[in-house]
Amino acid sequence: MATASDADDAAFYADIRAPDGSFKFLVNGEWRVSSSGATCDSLNPSRANAAAHAFQACTRAEVDEAYAAAKAAHKAWAKVPLQERAARLHEAAALMRAHAAPMARAMVVEIAKAAKDAATEVRRSADLIDYAAQEGLRALAKGEFLLSDAFPGQKRDKLCMVTRVPLGVVLCIPPFNYPVNLAVSKIAPALVAGNAVVVKPPTQGCVAGLHMARCFDAVPGIPKGLVNVVTGKGATIGDYLVEHPAANCVSFTGGDTGLGVAKKAAMVPVQMELGGKDACVVFPDADLDAAAKAIVKGGFSYAGQRCTAVKLVLAFEEIADELIEKTCAAIGKLSVGLPEDDADITAVVSEKSADFIEGLVQDAVAKGARCLQPFRREANLIYPTLVDAVDETMRLAWEEPFGPVVPVVRVRSTQEALRFVNESKYGLQGCVFTRDVERAIRVADAMETGTVQINGAPSRGPDHFPFQGVKCSGVGSQGIGNSIETMTKVKSTVINLAQGASYAMA
Ligand code: G3H
């Protein structure tokens, strides 16, 4: 499918907009304005947080409607042959590629993602949908078959067929930093497995999420009610969505609020990814050019607003000066400015976030740390800073800035480095730079994190790799195959042969 013209895009997305310019929500195949009569705003972080887009402030009754529609659609969708479900997902991916531009533009405006990165996010998301469709075919075509006489005292008179069946309705709550990719990473595995979804987009990134939903809704073979999107303030509908009896699974990516979400989602499978404090341990024998490159890419991409960003450098004293020099040289080449201009460092998502980041730096500096680039802030725009001489008394050693500020702790031993990693409340990823394979494996084994990267920056992708955190970083594993597994349940059907009979393979 060719890339659509502006006029085609306008026609394709026409339904999602109300006459007053606000964005509608999607329930049971219908784009609607809320009966609340109220809207919420997403703000433009690069323009002094001026209102960017208005979207519907949905009511709890509308949440009920979304779940009812999803429940009904799931029943029919689960009966659609697997290869047809996969085909419908490929169609959604094609629509996403064809109509990428407005979705990417929404990310530039709402979350200050650099234009080229926003375009990449849409492409990555379409690829993820395609892969999920293929993986669904592979994973769900298979079952298991067990024979009873393998267990002590049993005859061969029970035959057990094991398959995976959909859970029902999956509640998908993506975060602001990947409002498209981390939405489809939940939606695509859910749908291919035969589930329906209710999606609650983030406030910042909401409109990008609505564009994404249109790409599913516009596929003729996707039944109405299969993909529903309710929008509004988390304070009004957040808990209601999570505690709703019709939710059969909760897939959430976000910050520490996820701890509360996990507690509220009682007795349904949860998939939670809640941030991290990914450390980069650099040993004296490391390739320092590679390590410096990974620290800059890992720490400052999208202004550090990635759960997998490098958020702590643990540099061995012997090489710390050289590593810092190389890292600072690369930081000096980063451009700072507007997402429309593809700047490397753009405004962080909100004033509150910028205040928090500044507070962490002030605390560190007051306790003796040094900013190697003068700390500079203009509204939400924070210039990239490497902070040297951080120690365990400083908040920056333990808290997640989610901004372009990377602390360096100088360490003298592996044990000291591991203490910073393992005493963290987080455990998402970590990375270790060394040329000694044995040491790399031993340190990776000792790090209490979901993933360890050897000689590379932390990263979720490629999107089919398992992705999981431990401790406050989350529960459950993502990655396309793992998500399909989470969003299905095991179903056993046992055939009992006539009492006492056994059969032998003739
Ligand atoms: O922010 C959380 C994301 O899962 C990180 O994904 O490693 O592709 O940036 P990424």
CSV table of N, CA, C and O in Angstrom, one decimal, residues 38-109:
chain,number,residue,atom,x,y,z
A,38,ALA,N,-17.6,17.0,28.4
A,38,ALA,CA,-16.3,17.6,28.8
A,38,ALA,C,-15.2,17.0,28.0
A,38,ALA,O,-15.3,15.9,27.5
A,39,THR,N,-14.2,17.7,27.8
A,39,THR,CA,-13.0,17.2,27.2
A,39,THR,C,-11.8,17.5,28.1
A,39,THR,O,-11.8,18.2,29.0
A,40,CYS,N,-10.7,16.7,27.7
A,40,CYS,CA,-9.4,16.9,28.4
A,40,CYS,C,-8.4,17.4,27.3
A,40,CYS,O,-8.6,17.2,26.1
A,41,ASP,N,-7.3,18.1,27.8
A,41,ASP,CA,-6.3,18.5,26.8
A,41,ASP,C,-5.1,17.8,26.9
A,41,ASP,O,-4.6,17.5,28.1
A,42,SER,N,-4.4,17.4,25.8
A,42,SER,CA,-3.0,17.1,25.9
A,42,SER,C,-2.3,18.4,25.6
A,42,SER,O,-2.8,19.3,24.9
A,43,LEU,N,-1.1,18.5,26.2
A,43,LEU,CA,-0.4,19.8,26.1
A,43,LEU,C,0.9,19.6,25.2
A,43,LEU,O,1.3,18.5,24.9
A,44,ASN,N,1.4,20.8,24.7
A,44,ASN,CA,2.5,20.7,23.8
A,44,ASN,C,3.8,21.0,24.7
A,44,ASN,O,4.0,22.2,25.0
A,45,PRO,N,4.6,20.0,25.0
A,45,PRO,CA,5.7,20.3,25.9
A,45,PRO,C,6.7,21.2,25.3
A,45,PRO,O,7.5,21.9,26.1
A,46,SER,N,6.8,21.4,24.0
A,46,SER,CA,7.8,22.3,23.4
A,46,SER,C,7.3,23.7,23.3
A,46,SER,O,8.0,24.6,22.9
A,47,ARG,N,6.0,23.9,23.6
A,47,ARG,CA,5.4,25.3,23.4
A,47,ARG,C,4.8,25.7,24.7
A,47,ARG,O,3.6,26.0,24.8
A,48,ALA,N,5.7,25.7,25.7
A,48,ALA,CA,5.2,26.2,27.1
A,48,ALA,C,4.0,25.5,27.6
A,48,ALA,O,3.2,26.1,28.3
A,49,ASN,N,3.8,24.2,27.2
A,49,ASN,CA,2.7,23.4,27.6
A,49,ASN,C,1.4,24.0,27.3
A,49,ASN,O,0.4,23.9,28.0
A,50,ALA,N,1.3,24.7,26.1
A,50,ALA,CA,0.1,25.2,25.6
A,50,ALA,C,-0.8,24.0,25.2
A,50,ALA,O,-0.3,22.9,24.8
A,51,ALA,N,-2.2,24.2,25.2
A,51,ALA,CA,-3.0,23.1,24.9
A,51,ALA,C,-2.7,22.6,23.4
A,51,ALA,O,-2.6,23.5,22.5
A,52,ALA,N,-2.6,21.3,23.2
A,52,ALA,CA,-2.3,20.8,21.9
A,52,ALA,C,-3.6,20.3,21.3
A,52,ALA,O,-4.0,20.7,20.2
A,53,HIS,N,-4.2,19.3,21.9
A,53,HIS,CA,-5.4,18.7,21.4
A,53,HIS,C,-6.4,18.5,22.5
A,53,HIS,O,-6.0,18.2,23.6
A,54,ALA,N,-7.7,18.5,22.1
A,54,ALA,CA,-8.7,18.2,23.1
A,54,ALA,C,-9.3,16.8,22.8
A,54,ALA,O,-9.4,16.4,21.6
A,55,PHE,N,-9.5,16.0,23.8
A,55,PHE,CA,-10.1,14.7,23.6
A,55,PHE,C,-11.2,14.4,24.7
A,55,PHE,O,-11.3,15.2,25.7
A,56,GLN,N,-12.0,13.4,24.5
A,56,GLN,CA,-13.2,13.2,25.3
A,56,GLN,C,-12.9,12.8,26.7
A,56,GLN,O,-12.0,12.0,26.9
A,57,ALA,N,-13.6,13.4,27.7
A,57,ALA,CA,-13.5,12.9,29.1
A,57,ALA,C,-14.6,11.9,29.3
A,57,ALA,O,-15.8,12.3,29.6
A,58,CYS,N,-14.3,10.6,29.1
A,58,CYS,CA,-15.3,9.6,29.1
A,58,CYS,C,-15.9,9.4,30.5
A,58,CYS,O,-15.2,9.6,31.5
A,59,THR,N,-17.1,8.9,30.5
A,59,THR,CA,-17.7,8.6,31.8
A,59,THR,C,-17.5,7.1,32.2
A,59,THR,O,-17.2,6.3,31.3
A,60,ARG,N,-17.9,6.8,33.4
A,60,ARG,CA,-17.8,5.4,33.8
A,60,ARG,C,-18.9,4.5,33.0
A,60,ARG,O,-18.6,3.4,32.6
A,61,ALA,N,-20.0,5.2,32.7
A,61,ALA,CA,-21.0,4.4,31.9
A,61,ALA,C,-20.4,4.1,30.5
A,61,ALA,O,-20.7,3.0,29.9
A,62,GLU,N,-19.6,5.0,30.0
A,62,GLU,CA,-19.0,4.7,28.6
A,62,GLU,C,-17.9,3.6,28.7
A,62,GLU,O,-17.8,2.9,27.8
A,63,VAL,N,-17.3,3.6,29.9
A,63,VAL,CA,-16.4,2.5,30.1
A,63,VAL,C,-17.2,1.1,30.1
A,63,VAL,O,-16.7,0.2,29.5
A,64,ASP,N,-18.3,1.1,30.8
A,64,ASP,CA,-19.2,-0.1,30.8
A,64,ASP,C,-19.5,-0.5,29.4
A,64,ASP,O,-19.5,-1.6,29.0
A,65,GLU,N,-19.9,0.5,28.6
A,65,GLU,CA,-20.3,0.2,27.2
A,65,GLU,C,-19.1,-0.4,26.4
A,65,GLU,O,-19.3,-1.3,25.6
A,66,ALA,N,-17.9,0.2,26.7
A,66,ALA,CA,-16.7,-0.3,25.9
A,66,ALA,C,-16.5,-1.8,26.3
A,66,ALA,O,-16.2,-2.7,25.4
A,67,TYR,N,-16.6,-2.1,27.6
A,67,TYR,CA,-16.4,-3.5,28.0
A,67,TYR,C,-17.5,-4.4,27.5
A,67,TYR,O,-17.2,-5.6,27.1
A,68,ALA,N,-18.7,-3.9,27.5
A,68,ALA,CA,-19.8,-4.8,27.0
A,68,ALA,C,-19.6,-5.1,25.5
A,68,ALA,O,-19.8,-6.2,25.0
A,69,ALA,N,-19.2,-4.0,24.7
A,69,ALA,CA,-18.9,-4.2,23.3
A,69,ALA,C,-17.8,-5.2,23.1
A,69,ALA,O,-17.8,-6.1,22.2
A,70,ALA,N,-16.7,-5.0,23.9
A,70,ALA,CA,-15.5,-5.9,23.8
A,70,ALA,C,-15.9,-7.4,24.1
A,70,ALA,O,-15.5,-8.3,23.4
A,71,LYS,N,-16.7,-7.6,25.1
A,71,LYS,CA,-17.1,-8.9,25.5
A,71,LYS,C,-17.8,-9.6,24.4
A,71,LYS,O,-17.6,-10.8,24.0
A,72,ALA,N,-18.8,-8.9,23.8
A,72,ALA,CA,-19.6,-9.4,22.7
A,72,ALA,C,-18.7,-9.7,21.5
A,72,ALA,O,-18.8,-10.8,20.9
A,73,ALA,N,-17.8,-8.8,21.2
A,73,ALA,CA,-17.0,-9.0,20.0
A,73,ALA,C,-16.0,-10.1,20.2
A,73,ALA,O,-15.7,-10.9,19.2
A,74,HIS,N,-15.5,-10.3,21.4
A,74,HIS,CA,-14.5,-11.4,21.6
A,74,HIS,C,-15.2,-12.7,21.3
A,74,HIS,O,-14.5,-13.6,20.7
A,75,LYS,N,-16.4,-12.9,21.7
A,75,LYS,CA,-17.1,-14.2,21.5
A,75,LYS,C,-17.1,-14.6,20.0
A,75,LYS,O,-16.8,-15.7,19.7
A,76,ALA,N,-17.4,-13.6,19.2
A,76,ALA,CA,-17.4,-13.9,17.8
A,76,ALA,C,-16.0,-14.0,17.2
A,76,ALA,O,-15.7,-14.9,16.4
A,77,TRP,N,-15.1,-13.1,17.6
A,77,TRP,CA,-13.8,-13.1,17.1
A,77,TRP,C,-13.0,-14.4,17.4
A,77,TRP,O,-12.2,-14.8,16.6
A,78,ALA,N,-13.2,-14.9,18.6
A,78,ALA,CA,-12.5,-16.1,18.9
A,78,ALA,C,-12.8,-17.3,18.0
A,78,ALA,O,-12.0,-18.2,17.9
A,79,LYS,N,-13.9,-17.2,17.4
A,79,LYS,CA,-14.4,-18.3,16.5
A,79,LYS,C,-13.8,-18.1,15.0
A,79,LYS,O,-14.0,-18.9,14.2
A,80,VAL,N,-13.3,-16.9,14.8
A,80,VAL,CA,-12.8,-16.6,13.4
A,80,VAL,C,-11.5,-17.4,13.3
A,80,VAL,O,-10.7,-17.4,14.2
A,81,PRO,N,-11.3,-18.1,12.2
A,81,PRO,CA,-10.1,-19.0,12.0
A,81,PRO,C,-8.8,-18.1,12.2
A,81,PRO,O,-8.8,-17.0,11.8
A,82,LEU,N,-7.9,-18.8,12.9
A,82,LEU,CA,-6.6,-18.1,13.2
A,82,LEU,C,-6.0,-17.4,12.1
A,82,LEU,O,-5.5,-16.3,12.2
A,83,GLN,N,-5.9,-18.1,10.9
A,83,GLN,CA,-5.2,-17.4,9.8
A,83,GLN,C,-6.0,-16.2,9.3
A,83,GLN,O,-5.4,-15.3,8.8
A,84,GLU,N,-7.3,-16.2,9.5
A,84,GLU,CA,-8.0,-15.0,9.1
A,84,GLU,C,-7.8,-13.8,10.1
A,84,GLU,O,-7.7,-12.7,9.7
A,85,ARG,N,-7.7,-14.2,11.4
A,85,ARG,CA,-7.4,-13.2,12.4
A,85,ARG,C,-6.0,-12.5,12.0
A,85,ARG,O,-5.8,-11.3,12.1
A,86,ALA,N,-5.0,-13.4,11.7
A,86,ALA,CA,-3.7,-12.9,11.4
A,86,ALA,C,-3.8,-12.0,10.1
A,86,ALA,O,-3.1,-11.0,10.1
A,87,ALA,N,-4.6,-12.4,9.2
A,87,ALA,CA,-4.7,-11.6,7.9
A,87,ALA,C,-5.2,-10.2,8.2
A,87,ALA,O,-4.8,-9.2,7.7
A,88,ARG,N,-6.2,-10.2,9.1
A,88,ARG,CA,-6.8,-8.9,9.5
A,88,ARG,C,-5.7,-8.0,10.1
A,88,ARG,O,-5.7,-6.8,9.9
A,89,LEU,N,-4.8,-8.6,10.9
A,89,LEU,CA,-3.8,-7.8,11.6
A,89,LEU,C,-2.8,-7.3,10.5
A,89,LEU,O,-2.4,-6.1,10.6
A,90,HIS,N,-2.5,-8.1,9.5
A,90,HIS,CA,-1.6,-7.6,8.5
A,90,HIS,C,-2.2,-6.4,7.8
A,90,HIS,O,-1.6,-5.4,7.4
A,91,GLU,N,-3.6,-6.4,7.6
A,91,GLU,CA,-4.2,-5.3,7.0
A,91,GLU,C,-4.1,-4.0,7.8
A,91,GLU,O,-3.9,-2.9,7.3
A,92,ALA,N,-4.3,-4.2,9.1
A,92,ALA,CA,-4.1,-3.1,10.0
A,92,ALA,C,-2.7,-2.5,9.9
A,92,ALA,O,-2.5,-1.3,9.9
A,93,ALA,N,-1.7,-3.4,9.9
A,93,ALA,CA,-0.3,-2.9,9.8
A,93,ALA,C,-0.1,-2.1,8.5
A,93,ALA,O,0.6,-1.1,8.5
A,94,ALA,N,-0.7,-2.6,7.4
A,94,ALA,CA,-0.6,-1.9,6.1
A,94,ALA,C,-1.2,-0.5,6.2
A,94,ALA,O,-0.7,0.5,5.7
A,95,LEU,N,-2.4,-0.4,6.8
A,95,LEU,CA,-3.0,0.9,7.0
A,95,LEU,C,-2.2,1.8,7.8
A,95,LEU,O,-2.1,3.0,7.6
A,96,MET,N,-1.5,1.3,8.8
A,96,MET,CA,-0.7,2.1,9.7
A,96,MET,C,0.5,2.7,8.9
A,96,MET,O,0.8,3.8,9.0
A,97,ARG,N,1.1,1.8,8.0
A,97,ARG,CA,2.2,2.4,7.2
A,97,ARG,C,1.7,3.4,6.2
A,97,ARG,O,2.3,4.5,6.1
A,98,ALA,N,0.5,3.2,5.6
A,98,ALA,CA,0.0,4.1,4.6
A,98,ALA,C,-0.4,5.4,5.2
A,98,ALA,O,-0.2,6.5,4.6
A,99,HIS,N,-0.9,5.4,6.5
A,99,HIS,CA,-1.4,6.6,7.1
A,99,HIS,C,-0.6,7.0,8.3
A,99,HIS,O,-1.1,7.4,9.3
A,100,ALA,N,0.7,6.9,8.2
A,100,ALA,CA,1.6,7.1,9.3
A,100,ALA,C,1.8,8.6,9.6
A,100,ALA,O,1.9,8.9,10.8
A,101,ALA,N,1.7,9.4,8.6
A,101,ALA,CA,2.1,10.8,8.9
A,101,ALA,C,1.3,11.5,10.0
A,101,ALA,O,2.0,12.1,10.9
A,102,PRO,N,0.0,11.5,10.0
A,102,PRO,CA,-0.7,12.3,11.0
A,102,PRO,C,-0.4,11.7,12.4
A,102,PRO,O,-0.4,12.4,13.4
A,103,MET,N,-0.3,10.4,12.5
A,103,MET,CA,0.0,9.7,13.8
A,103,MET,C,1.4,10.2,14.3
A,103,MET,O,1.5,10.5,15.5
A,104,ALA,N,2.3,10.2,13.4
A,104,ALA,CA,3.7,10.7,13.8
A,104,ALA,C,3.6,12.2,14.2
A,104,ALA,O,4.2,12.6,15.2
A,105,ARG,N,2.9,12.9,13.5
A,105,ARG,CA,2.8,14.4,13.8
A,105,ARG,C,2.2,14.6,15.2
A,105,ARG,O,2.6,15.5,15.9
A,106,ALA,N,1.2,13.8,15.5
A,106,ALA,CA,0.6,13.9,16.8
A,106,ALA,C,1.6,13.6,17.9
A,106,ALA,O,1.6,14.3,19.0
A,107,MET,N,2.5,12.7,17.7
A,107,MET,CA,3.6,12.4,18.7
A,107,MET,C,4.5,13.6,18.8
A,107,MET,O,5.0,13.9,19.9
A,108,VAL,N,4.8,14.2,17.7
A,108,VAL,CA,5.7,15.4,17.7
A,108,VAL,C,5.1,16.5,18.6
A,108,VAL,O,5.8,17.1,19.5
A,109,VAL,N,3.8,16.7,18.4
A,109,VAL,CA,3.1,17.8,19.1
A,109,VAL,C,2.9,17.4,20.6
A,109,VAL,O,3.1,18.3,21.5
